[in-house]
């Protein structure tokens, strides 16, 4: 069984998701800056996993700076936080986890903690974020039970699996929950260009679990829906606005529109840490633009003419009206989302 | 300037589209069987180009068999026709061109032609199919003028360009026609997984012509439409049913649905040889399933886990209700299509 992210003596250990499925290689980040770089390079990706990883990065900085003067350690923690916050802009779990780590640090200092105690507190907080994320995914799987028929073909996009979380997954948590409950589930995995998280990650982790998986080019989802071969869609989320608009991997919005057009329910699975009540609508969510080489090159070899212009947005926003339900660890939110989401977010 | 397909002394010469844009390599097919294999392997692709190529393949068989007894030559022509017809199932232009060659052969024999005269007749017929296709593309470009604003961003999918025809293109003929008329056109080219005709071919031929081109992953088309960055969509077609349903490269249907959802006109550009009045609706059009390796491998390297199941339909059907207009060399068909298409097809 793989471990997406864990804190080890040497630092923060990540399964290098860029190498999957060909190689199962772990890398250890020995500093918060290395953790930030790993997030930026997508060694680790997936909104919840990014949050967990960033939290471990802050804890690492705190433990490594325990010998500093207290004010210098506090500055080092702020520096680590800022570097991690700059790594990627769209997934709100990153900022949520960093804010939680910062609150823990403030609380510890306010209670008179010295450096060693502060570091220990932050290590515990990061581990708690990790453990709670894993538990949240399992709860998402349980809460989703009424949404998944006894026999179903489920389309998913990108990887909202164990690799995108501390384990079990959000969208794939819904699928694992259904499989664990004895339902006959077949998964259609969109390959998810340009980074191929579906082909490389979702197909891999579902096959590891023995779950029936069929890989498709993203462009094939539409005609399969029209042919009646999809019973429901479930995806993860990188940020959910207060009105229920969902930012997720580029290509999610097309899937949602196609689902609506074909009368297929479109569900989003995410922990409440993905809900950003400060974003009124999807228009308030920053969308990361990534390197054109993700589109123009394939395994390091060019497929497009040299010099071609490229637009490579990493995410899109699916308006709330396409979303049949949002499954969280605290239960299912249904339209109207402004009320149902607000009710689910603790201490908003 | 490239030549997609031409008859040379040595056989049928094709620009090897699998090698573009890295290499501009021509291959010569020395027999009808080699022509059929080149079509199957997608050395040449694009519905009109396949039709032209198959016609040259029949002419080649006729010329090479001129020394046979007449009945043996006729049998060789039938054999060539059958091999070519089996190469790919969806594009109707292939069958249209073969039927036209067969009619020419019958006519020549009925008029008392010997082998040499028959072969010459078939060479002329194939060249006429080629030349008429080129002229049809230019006419499509002219007829489409009222559909394209003075300034427009045009989204296209796959390659319906000079590489998919005898030259100039159908969908790209609409774009070239607008550019030739002095309009300010920017093209968004979907990369077109899994074979990447958009990234490899459309981007290449538009850049060769100096037309502003932006490459995107197919999954990015939706959010760009939603952001108001697309004024119109134009695609080619592999077969158009009598009711206006359009079979085209996989991924066309999603683009059409997204265009409708965002109030953007979706146009199809194709010669009348693409219209199949014998197909009442899209349900009557066979959809080719291609090798899973197109999805799981890239340049011979696996990107998906070994043994993963794959669905790889090469085409999808866009129902007529999504199609704002179909531009042919004989003019524009608009809904209701059963009447407007029938009126455009000569000698149906």
XYZ file of C-alpha atoms in Angstrom:
696
model
C 0.000 0.000 0.000
C 1.414 3.380 -0.979
C 1.824 6.343 1.378
C 1.104 9.630 -0.375
C 2.796 11.805 2.240
C 4.337 11.191 5.640
C 6.666 12.848 8.095
C 9.860 10.886 8.598
C 13.009 11.573 10.598
C 14.687 12.879 7.471
C 11.916 15.271 6.476
C 8.681 15.017 4.502
C 8.508 11.865 2.404
C 6.412 11.970 -0.756
C 5.486 9.352 -3.296
C 6.757 10.952 -6.523
C 3.544 11.014 -8.525
C 5.316 12.236 -11.654
C 6.945 8.813 -11.964
C 3.796 6.726 -11.617
C 2.789 4.247 -12.858
C 6.145 3.236 -14.337
C 8.058 3.613 -11.082
C 7.074 3.749 -7.415
C 9.693 6.140 -6.087
C 9.648 8.102 -2.844
C 11.467 11.389 -2.386
C 12.263 13.088 0.884
C 12.083 16.866 1.177
C 14.652 17.997 3.715
C 13.383 21.564 4.147
C 10.187 23.561 3.865
C 11.536 25.101 0.657
C 11.980 21.647 -0.825
C 8.435 20.818 0.210
C 7.175 23.957 -1.550
C 9.134 23.062 -4.666
C 7.718 19.532 -4.643
C 4.196 20.957 -4.500
C 4.970 23.368 -7.334
C 6.426 20.578 -9.495
C 3.478 18.295 -8.696
C 5.565 15.590 -7.056
C 2.504 15.650 -4.833
C -0.816 17.048 -6.025
C -4.476 16.931 -5.113
C -5.991 19.599 -2.905
C -6.157 17.669 0.386
C -2.718 16.097 -0.117
C -1.221 19.516 -0.804
C -2.709 20.790 2.459
C -1.319 17.868 4.449
C 2.079 18.195 2.787
C 2.278 21.918 3.480
C 1.397 21.326 7.128
C 4.251 18.835 7.427
C 6.490 21.420 5.750
C 5.726 23.957 8.457
C 6.276 21.349 11.171
C 9.594 20.459 9.567
C 10.679 24.104 9.608
C 9.710 24.379 13.274
C 11.604 21.258 14.294
C 14.672 22.199 12.292
C 14.727 25.679 13.839
C 14.307 24.588 17.445
C 17.875 25.770 18.180
C 17.176 29.329 17.004
C 16.189 32.230 19.200
C 12.384 32.156 19.597
C 11.865 35.258 17.450
C 14.094 33.794 14.747
C 12.156 30.535 14.830
C 8.883 32.399 14.535
C 10.316 34.252 11.515
C 11.455 30.951 10.001
C 7.961 29.538 10.423
C 6.448 32.585 8.719
C 8.982 32.236 5.914
C 8.131 28.573 5.472
C 4.446 29.394 5.455
C 4.930 32.061 2.799
C 7.028 29.809 0.576
C 4.469 27.037 0.834
C 1.557 29.415 0.198
C 3.213 30.590 -3.024
C 3.605 27.078 -4.386
C 0.186 26.785 -6.019
C -2.728 29.212 -6.059
C -6.006 27.360 -6.627
C -6.477 24.634 -4.008
C -7.718 26.336 -0.862
C -6.748 23.386 1.348
C -3.177 24.642 1.118
C -4.128 27.978 2.693
C -6.505 26.316 5.120
C -3.775 23.985 6.400
C -1.248 26.816 6.650
C -3.734 28.978 8.563
C -4.386 26.099 10.912
C -0.670 25.601 11.492
C -0.240 29.310 12.113
C -3.108 29.327 14.600
C -1.513 26.394 16.398
C 1.809 28.236 16.558
C 0.167 31.391 17.903
C -1.756 29.374 20.464
C 1.381 27.584 21.628
C 3.364 30.807 22.001
C 0.425 32.483 23.744
C 0.449 29.608 26.216
C 4.138 30.247 26.853
C 5.596 27.432 24.762
C 9.336 27.372 24.170
C 10.802 26.297 20.853
C 10.811 22.583 21.567
C 7.246 22.642 22.775
C 6.178 24.769 19.795
C 7.822 22.347 17.372
C 6.184 19.385 19.071
C 2.826 21.145 18.943
C 3.202 21.816 15.197
C 4.288 18.244 14.524
C 1.146 17.050 16.300
C -1.024 19.534 14.412
C 0.348 18.437 11.033
C -0.139 14.807 11.900
C -3.684 15.601 13.029
C -4.387 17.298 9.687
C -3.103 14.161 7.988
C -5.097 11.765 10.156
C -8.273 13.829 9.999
C -8.015 13.983 6.208
C -7.822 10.206 6.013
C -10.805 9.899 8.347
C -12.691 12.560 6.357
C -12.228 10.545 3.162
C -13.662 7.444 4.803
C -16.591 9.475 6.097
C -17.167 10.877 2.596
C -17.313 7.307 1.345
C -19.946 6.435 3.937
C -22.056 9.567 3.437
C -22.143 9.011 -0.331
C -23.784 5.602 0.021
C -27.323 6.794 -0.862
C -26.019 8.340 -4.104
C -24.499 5.178 -5.595
C -26.733 2.391 -6.967
C -26.004 -1.280 -6.314
C -24.631 -1.581 -9.840
C -23.129 1.488 -11.421
C -20.645 2.755 -13.939
C -19.030 5.818 -12.411
C -17.116 8.375 -14.461
C -14.392 10.339 -12.721
C -11.945 12.951 -13.910
C -8.383 13.588 -12.739
C -7.301 11.837 -9.551
C -9.230 12.543 -6.386
C -7.951 9.369 -4.839
C -5.645 8.157 -2.146
C -2.871 9.888 -4.063
C -4.680 13.234 -3.798
C -5.334 12.919 -0.071
C -3.814 11.360 3.015
C -5.367 8.141 1.682
C -8.649 6.558 0.483
C -9.572 9.586 -1.580
C -12.540 11.890 -2.003
C -14.132 11.005 -5.356
C -12.365 7.654 -5.221
C -13.431 7.477 -1.581
C -17.014 7.500 -2.836
C -16.099 4.662 -5.186
C -14.169 2.727 -2.521
C -17.060 3.205 -0.097
C -19.450 1.702 -2.624
C -17.090 -1.199 -3.368
C -16.556 -1.771 0.371
C -20.355 -1.913 0.739
C -20.454 -4.728 -1.814
C -21.778 -2.735 -4.775
C -20.801 -3.684 -8.322
C -18.855 -0.652 -9.494
C -17.104 -0.043 -12.788
C -15.057 3.106 -13.140
C -14.490 5.106 -16.306
C -11.339 7.128 -15.744
C -10.740 10.130 -17.987
C -7.026 10.318 -18.730
C -6.982 14.015 -17.753
C -4.785 15.894 -20.132
C -2.375 17.487 -19.963
C -0.815 15.935 -16.849
C -2.570 12.564 -17.256
C -3.519 12.127 -13.613
C -6.343 9.840 -14.703
C -4.195 7.553 -16.853
C -1.195 7.557 -14.566
C -2.704 7.803 -11.083
C -6.409 6.945 -10.965
C -6.081 3.881 -13.178
C -3.061 2.777 -11.157
C -4.546 3.093 -7.702
C -7.900 1.575 -8.665
C -6.165 -1.366 -10.314
C -4.022 -1.813 -7.189
C -7.310 -2.155 -5.293
C -8.768 -4.557 -7.861
C -11.561 -2.166 -8.857
C -12.745 -2.553 -12.453
C -11.375 0.418 -14.377
C -11.656 1.494 -17.992
C -9.382 4.253 -19.209
C -10.659 6.719 -21.800
C -9.386 9.832 -23.502
C -11.210 12.786 -21.928
C -12.880 13.501 -25.255
C -14.651 10.118 -25.162
C -16.656 10.909 -22.018
C -19.375 12.719 -23.941
C -20.354 9.994 -26.370
C -20.223 7.349 -23.627
C -22.655 9.447 -21.586
C -24.882 9.878 -24.604
C -24.808 6.104 -25.149
C -26.155 5.555 -21.636
C -22.906 4.011 -20.394
C -22.443 6.322 -17.390
C -24.707 6.216 -14.318
C -23.112 8.988 -12.330
C -20.117 11.289 -12.263
C -18.058 12.015 -9.177
C -15.062 14.321 -9.010
C -13.028 16.035 -6.328
C -12.538 19.755 -5.843
C -9.715 22.209 -5.321
C -11.925 24.962 -3.941
C -15.659 25.325 -3.459
C -17.106 28.836 -3.301
C -19.862 29.835 -0.905
C -22.462 29.610 -3.669
C -21.446 26.072 -4.613
C -19.307 26.888 -7.658
C -16.542 24.289 -7.829
C -12.970 24.810 -8.991
C -11.423 21.510 -10.009
C -9.016 20.085 -12.564
C -9.377 21.501 -16.071
C -11.943 19.410 -17.911
C -14.327 19.112 -14.985
C -16.682 21.774 -16.318
C -17.098 19.983 -19.680
C -17.894 16.747 -17.872
C -20.489 18.556 -15.740
C -22.144 20.142 -18.779
C -22.222 16.807 -20.606
C -23.693 15.112 -17.537
C -26.461 17.691 -17.287
C -27.160 17.404 -21.020
C -27.556 13.653 -20.646
C -29.498 13.602 -17.375
C -26.646 12.071 -15.363
C -26.038 13.237 -11.779
C -22.773 15.102 -11.241
C -21.398 14.882 -7.705
C -18.470 16.575 -6.012
C -16.670 14.903 -3.107
C -14.416 17.008 -0.873
C -13.623 17.609 2.759
C -15.046 20.775 4.293
C -11.494 22.172 4.243
C -12.061 22.636 0.495
C -14.987 24.989 1.058
C -13.968 28.635 0.942
C -16.813 30.781 2.259
C -14.638 33.843 1.617
C -15.025 33.193 -2.108
C -18.563 34.311 -2.884
C -18.559 32.655 -6.323
C -16.179 30.851 -8.633
C -15.131 34.211 -10.056
C -13.242 34.807 -6.807
C -11.087 31.683 -7.244
C -7.662 32.235 -8.839
C -6.974 29.808 -11.676
C -3.389 28.663 -12.057
C -1.837 28.843 -15.520
C 0.849 26.201 -15.953
C 3.825 25.603 -18.200
C 2.933 25.295 -21.923
C 5.346 22.368 -22.088
C 2.730 20.245 -20.304
C 0.722 20.526 -23.535
C 3.446 20.727 -26.172
C 5.672 17.942 -24.858
C 4.957 14.364 -23.978
C 7.524 12.523 -21.877
C 10.050 15.168 -22.822
C 9.416 14.958 -26.565
C 7.711 17.727 -28.481
C 4.395 16.895 -30.104
C 3.478 20.406 -31.237
C 5.317 22.757 -33.572
C 8.094 24.756 -31.944
C 6.955 28.213 -30.940
C 3.231 27.522 -30.921
C 1.268 29.655 -28.437
C -0.455 27.708 -25.666
C -3.100 28.359 -23.051
C -2.764 25.891 -20.179
C -5.154 26.675 -17.347
C -4.818 23.987 -14.684
C -8.360 24.312 -13.365
C -11.822 25.366 -14.383
C -14.922 26.429 -12.485
C -18.127 24.417 -12.656
C -21.109 26.605 -11.784
C -23.185 25.334 -8.874
C -26.230 24.719 -11.080
C -24.515 21.676 -12.607
C -23.721 20.096 -9.239
C -26.340 17.649 -7.923
C -24.693 17.292 -4.501
C -21.463 17.975 -2.645
C -20.402 15.143 -0.353
C -18.279 16.117 2.653
C -17.136 14.326 5.789
C -19.939 16.109 7.638
C -22.686 15.041 5.275
C -24.166 15.908 1.895
C -24.847 19.467 0.784
C -27.589 19.959 -1.785
C -28.857 23.071 -3.546
C -29.364 25.784 -2.557
C -25.683 25.666 -1.631
C -25.270 29.006 0.119
C -27.281 27.620 3.032
C -26.250 23.954 2.874
C -22.514 24.664 2.603
C -22.539 27.299 5.359
C -24.234 24.784 7.622
C -21.444 22.250 7.023
C -18.433 24.474 7.601
C -17.345 24.478 11.235
C -16.324 27.819 12.753
C -16.582 29.634 9.408
C 3.855 23.931 -49.499
C 3.036 20.356 -48.578
C 1.169 17.890 -50.795
C -1.132 15.664 -48.767
C -1.574 13.050 -51.496
C -0.535 12.760 -55.118
C -0.156 10.173 -57.837
C 3.440 9.779 -58.938
C 5.125 7.419 -61.372
C 6.110 5.172 -58.476
C 2.672 4.938 -56.931
C 0.650 7.022 -54.483
C 2.774 9.491 -52.560
C 1.594 10.532 -49.108
C 2.886 13.032 -46.593
C 3.398 10.813 -43.537
C 1.191 12.622 -41.051
C 2.309 10.404 -38.179
C 5.711 12.081 -38.311
C 4.509 15.683 -38.274
C 5.457 18.184 -37.030
C 8.900 16.820 -36.149
C 9.626 15.535 -39.644
C 8.219 16.232 -43.105
C 8.550 12.813 -44.691
C 6.804 11.472 -47.779
C 6.123 7.804 -48.322
C 5.183 6.143 -51.591
C 2.678 3.306 -51.650
C 3.563 0.963 -54.503
C 0.324 -1.039 -54.514
C -3.336 -0.667 -53.610
C -2.715 -2.880 -50.597
C -0.026 -0.511 -49.406
C -2.425 2.377 -49.894
C -5.037 0.583 -47.802
C -2.489 -0.087 -45.080
C -1.414 3.567 -45.079
C -5.031 4.605 -44.582
C -5.465 2.087 -41.780
C -2.293 3.268 -40.023
C -3.291 6.901 -40.468
C -0.278 7.856 -42.570
C -3.040 9.822 -44.270
C -6.286 10.678 -42.463
C -9.165 13.079 -42.813
C -12.322 12.031 -44.596
C -11.799 13.826 -47.931
C -8.091 12.924 -48.060
C -8.925 9.283 -47.436
C -11.375 9.370 -50.342
C -8.826 10.924 -52.686
C -6.127 8.483 -51.579
C -8.371 5.467 -52.072
C -9.269 6.672 -55.574
C -5.585 6.899 -56.451
C -5.172 3.403 -54.999
C -7.748 2.012 -57.442
C -6.138 3.876 -60.333
C -2.780 2.444 -59.320
C -4.186 -1.089 -59.347
C -5.689 -0.513 -62.788
C -2.478 0.845 -64.286
C -0.349 -1.904 -62.721
C -2.712 -4.582 -64.064
C -2.944 -3.282 -67.602
C -1.026 -6.356 -68.814
C -3.556 -8.804 -67.370
C -6.440 -10.388 -69.205
C -9.414 -7.967 -69.007
C -11.377 -10.194 -66.630
C -8.315 -10.554 -64.390
C -7.839 -6.795 -64.363
C -11.463 -6.280 -63.445
C -11.000 -8.752 -60.600
C -7.858 -6.943 -59.461
C -9.764 -3.665 -59.407
C -12.522 -5.217 -57.326
C -9.907 -6.652 -54.974
C -8.238 -3.269 -54.619
C -11.594 -1.652 -53.970
C -12.437 -4.185 -51.262
C -9.074 -3.824 -49.540
C -9.403 -0.055 -49.539
C -13.012 -0.172 -48.322
C -11.933 -2.290 -45.350
C -9.265 0.163 -44.258
C -11.469 2.403 -42.118
C -15.214 2.278 -41.480
C -16.508 5.714 -40.503
C -15.613 8.301 -43.148
C -18.116 7.898 -45.959
C -15.915 9.749 -48.445
C -13.892 6.557 -48.737
C -16.909 4.593 -49.951
C -18.128 7.502 -52.049
C -14.790 7.718 -53.862
C -14.607 3.957 -54.377
C -18.159 3.876 -55.740
C -17.272 6.663 -58.113
C -14.188 4.804 -59.322
C -16.231 1.656 -59.781
C -18.842 3.538 -61.787
C -16.092 4.963 -63.982
C -14.703 1.477 -64.559
C -18.110 0.072 -65.459
C -18.764 2.955 -67.790
C -15.438 2.503 -69.544
C -15.933 -1.220 -70.032
C -19.516 -0.653 -71.187
C -18.135 1.736 -73.802
C -15.756 -1.003 -74.966
C -12.577 0.199 -73.297
C -9.561 -2.061 -73.278
C -7.221 -2.297 -70.324
C -5.059 0.675 -71.213
C -8.062 2.877 -71.860
C -9.700 1.693 -68.620
C -6.570 2.474 -66.623
C -6.296 5.914 -68.203
C -9.938 6.566 -67.435
C -9.457 5.612 -63.781
C -6.325 7.736 -63.481
C -8.305 10.704 -64.808
C -11.201 9.966 -62.462
C -8.942 9.798 -59.405
C -7.215 13.013 -60.388
C -10.634 14.620 -60.889
C -11.678 13.539 -57.398
C -8.493 15.133 -56.114
C -8.907 18.360 -58.047
C -12.605 18.676 -57.266
C -11.898 18.194 -53.568
C -9.414 21.033 -53.611
C -11.899 23.227 -55.443
C -14.675 22.195 -53.041
C -12.574 23.318 -50.078
C -12.031 26.732 -51.638
C -15.755 27.004 -52.332
C -16.507 26.069 -48.714
C -14.227 28.894 -47.642
C -16.148 31.335 -49.838
C -19.620 30.139 -48.830
C -18.751 30.428 -45.143
C -17.977 34.142 -45.410
C -21.304 35.314 -43.908
C -20.731 33.125 -40.848
C -17.398 34.589 -39.781
C -17.194 38.080 -38.233
C -14.480 40.574 -39.196
C -12.671 39.768 -35.942
C -13.146 36.341 -34.464
C -11.595 33.681 -32.302
C -12.469 30.365 -33.895
C -12.237 27.071 -32.041
C -11.598 23.944 -34.069
C -11.117 20.314 -33.162
C -8.929 17.704 -34.843
C -7.527 18.578 -38.249
C -9.956 19.384 -41.029
C -7.264 21.182 -42.933
C -5.159 20.879 -46.018
C -3.775 17.709 -44.482
C -7.276 16.200 -44.288
C -8.181 17.048 -47.864
C -6.535 17.508 -51.229
C -5.547 20.930 -49.851
C -6.918 24.120 -48.234
C -9.179 22.182 -45.876
C -12.807 22.174 -44.853
C -12.971 23.658 -41.344
C -9.572 25.223 -41.942
C -10.855 26.215 -45.384
C -13.455 28.332 -43.573
C -10.632 29.872 -41.550
C -8.377 30.365 -44.581
C -11.277 31.878 -46.482
C -11.805 34.406 -43.699
C -8.100 35.206 -43.511
C -7.937 35.524 -47.300
C -10.838 37.983 -47.060
C -8.768 40.133 -44.691
C -10.553 39.210 -41.469
C -8.665 39.153 -38.157
C -8.826 35.509 -37.147
C -7.313 33.782 -34.151
C -7.620 30.021 -33.959
C -7.913 27.932 -30.818
C -6.795 24.431 -31.758
C -7.807 21.564 -29.475
C -4.926 19.106 -29.332
C -7.311 16.204 -30.103
C -6.400 13.240 -28.007
C -5.541 10.522 -28.471
C -3.875 10.965 -31.874
C -3.100 14.667 -31.356
C -4.145 15.798 -34.831
C -4.744 19.275 -33.444
C -1.352 19.639 -31.791
C 0.599 17.919 -34.529
C -1.261 18.852 -37.697
C -3.617 21.812 -37.281
C -1.135 23.902 -35.310
C 1.552 23.035 -37.837
C -0.341 23.884 -41.003
C -1.848 27.082 -39.591
C 1.560 28.263 -38.403
C 2.983 27.456 -41.847
C 0.367 29.847 -43.204
C 1.116 32.503 -40.589
C -2.356 32.263 -39.026
C -2.467 33.095 -35.307
C -2.923 29.811 -33.473
C -3.228 28.939 -29.803
C -2.973 25.296 -28.817
C -5.058 24.000 -25.927
C -5.715 20.676 -24.274
C -9.184 19.559 -25.377
C -10.392 19.827 -21.787
C -9.697 23.585 -21.789
C -12.226 24.365 -24.529
C -15.139 24.511 -22.094
C -13.841 27.126 -19.700
C -12.553 29.273 -22.571
C -16.044 29.219 -24.082
C -17.554 30.089 -20.718
C -15.092 32.972 -20.403
C -16.352 34.437 -23.689
C -13.099 33.722 -25.513
C -14.634 31.787 -28.417
C -16.803 33.427 -31.091
C -17.583 30.374 -33.149
C -16.685 26.719 -33.571
C -16.018 25.067 -36.899
C -15.143 21.415 -37.416
C -15.044 18.975 -40.299
C -17.030 15.767 -40.650
C -16.435 12.118 -41.463
C -20.039 11.387 -42.309
C -23.243 13.422 -42.186
C -26.530 11.553 -41.911
C -29.657 12.575 -43.797
C -31.096 14.204 -40.670
C -27.986 16.327 -40.089
C -26.359 14.196 -37.381
C -22.597 14.535 -37.795
C -19.968 11.869 -37.174
C -16.594 13.465 -36.606
C -13.437 12.963 -34.551
C -14.032 11.875 -30.967
C -14.439 15.001 -28.858
C -16.563 16.867 -31.374
C -19.819 16.138 -29.542
C -18.515 17.611 -26.262
C -17.425 20.754 -28.099
C -20.873 21.041 -29.681
C -22.650 20.638 -26.337
C -20.380 23.209 -24.706
C -20.954 25.613 -27.598
C -24.711 25.303 -27.256
C -24.505 25.746 -23.483
C -22.558 28.963 -23.999
C -24.549 30.379 -26.916
C -21.724 29.944 -29.431
C -22.534 28.849 -33.000
C -21.228 25.409 -33.941
C -20.595 24.940 -37.660
C -19.629 21.891 -39.698
C -17.685 22.265 -42.951
C -17.585 19.357 -45.381
C -17.916 18.588 -49.068
C -21.191 17.047 -50.180
C -19.306 13.762 -50.627
C -19.430 13.544 -46.812
C -23.222 13.521 -46.771
C -24.662 10.014 -46.617
C -28.367 10.147 -47.337
C -28.473 6.360 -46.891
C -27.790 6.906 -43.198
C -31.085 8.162 -41.802
C -29.510 9.266 -38.515
C -26.205 9.106 -36.695
C -27.230 5.727 -35.276
C -26.643 4.286 -38.747
C -23.008 5.400 -38.835
C -20.438 2.778 -37.778
C -17.973 4.109 -35.224
C -14.439 2.791 -35.483
C -12.805 1.500 -32.297
C -9.056 1.902 -32.459
C -6.038 0.387 -30.745
C -5.938 0.979 -26.961
C -2.245 1.751 -27.352
C -3.217 5.134 -28.815
C -4.395 6.008 -25.304
C -1.991 4.019 -23.134
C 1.260 4.666 -24.978
C 3.031 7.649 -26.305
C 5.906 7.311 -28.774
C 6.135 3.707 -27.695
C 6.286 4.490 -23.976
C 3.463 3.501 -21.657
C 1.735 6.255 -19.706
C -0.964 4.049 -18.170
C -0.651 0.946 -16.006
C -0.008 -2.281 -17.891
C -3.163 -4.249 -18.510
C -5.625 -1.408 -18.000
C -8.828 -1.747 -20.015
C -9.414 0.989 -22.589
C -12.277 2.250 -24.710
C -10.949 4.132 -27.730
C -13.740 5.142 -30.100
C -12.245 7.209 -32.917
C -15.398 9.203 -33.648
C -18.559 10.441 -32.027
C -21.907 11.616 -33.337
C -23.127 15.150 -32.779
C -26.924 15.296 -33.043
C -28.200 17.735 -35.638
C -29.829 19.969 -33.022
C -26.387 21.231 -31.958
C -25.345 22.175 -35.498
C -26.074 25.768 -36.504
C -25.131 25.232 -40.153
C -23.344 22.812 -42.472
C -21.149 24.513 -45.056
C -20.584 22.619 -48.301
C -19.109 23.497 -51.670
C -22.664 23.912 -52.949
C -23.748 26.310 -50.237
C -24.889 26.361 -46.638
C -27.418 23.907 -45.229
C -29.427 25.062 -42.232
C -32.050 23.303 -40.120
C -34.260 21.525 -40.866
C -31.499 19.404 -42.363
C -33.491 16.601 -43.996
C -34.653 19.103 -46.623
C -31.598 21.340 -46.819
C -29.112 18.477 -47.123
C -31.157 16.565 -49.677
C -31.303 19.716 -51.792
C -27.500 19.976 -51.788
C -26.621 16.402 -52.711
C -26.359 15.925 -56.471
C -27.857 12.736 -57.928
C -28.672 11.282 -54.502
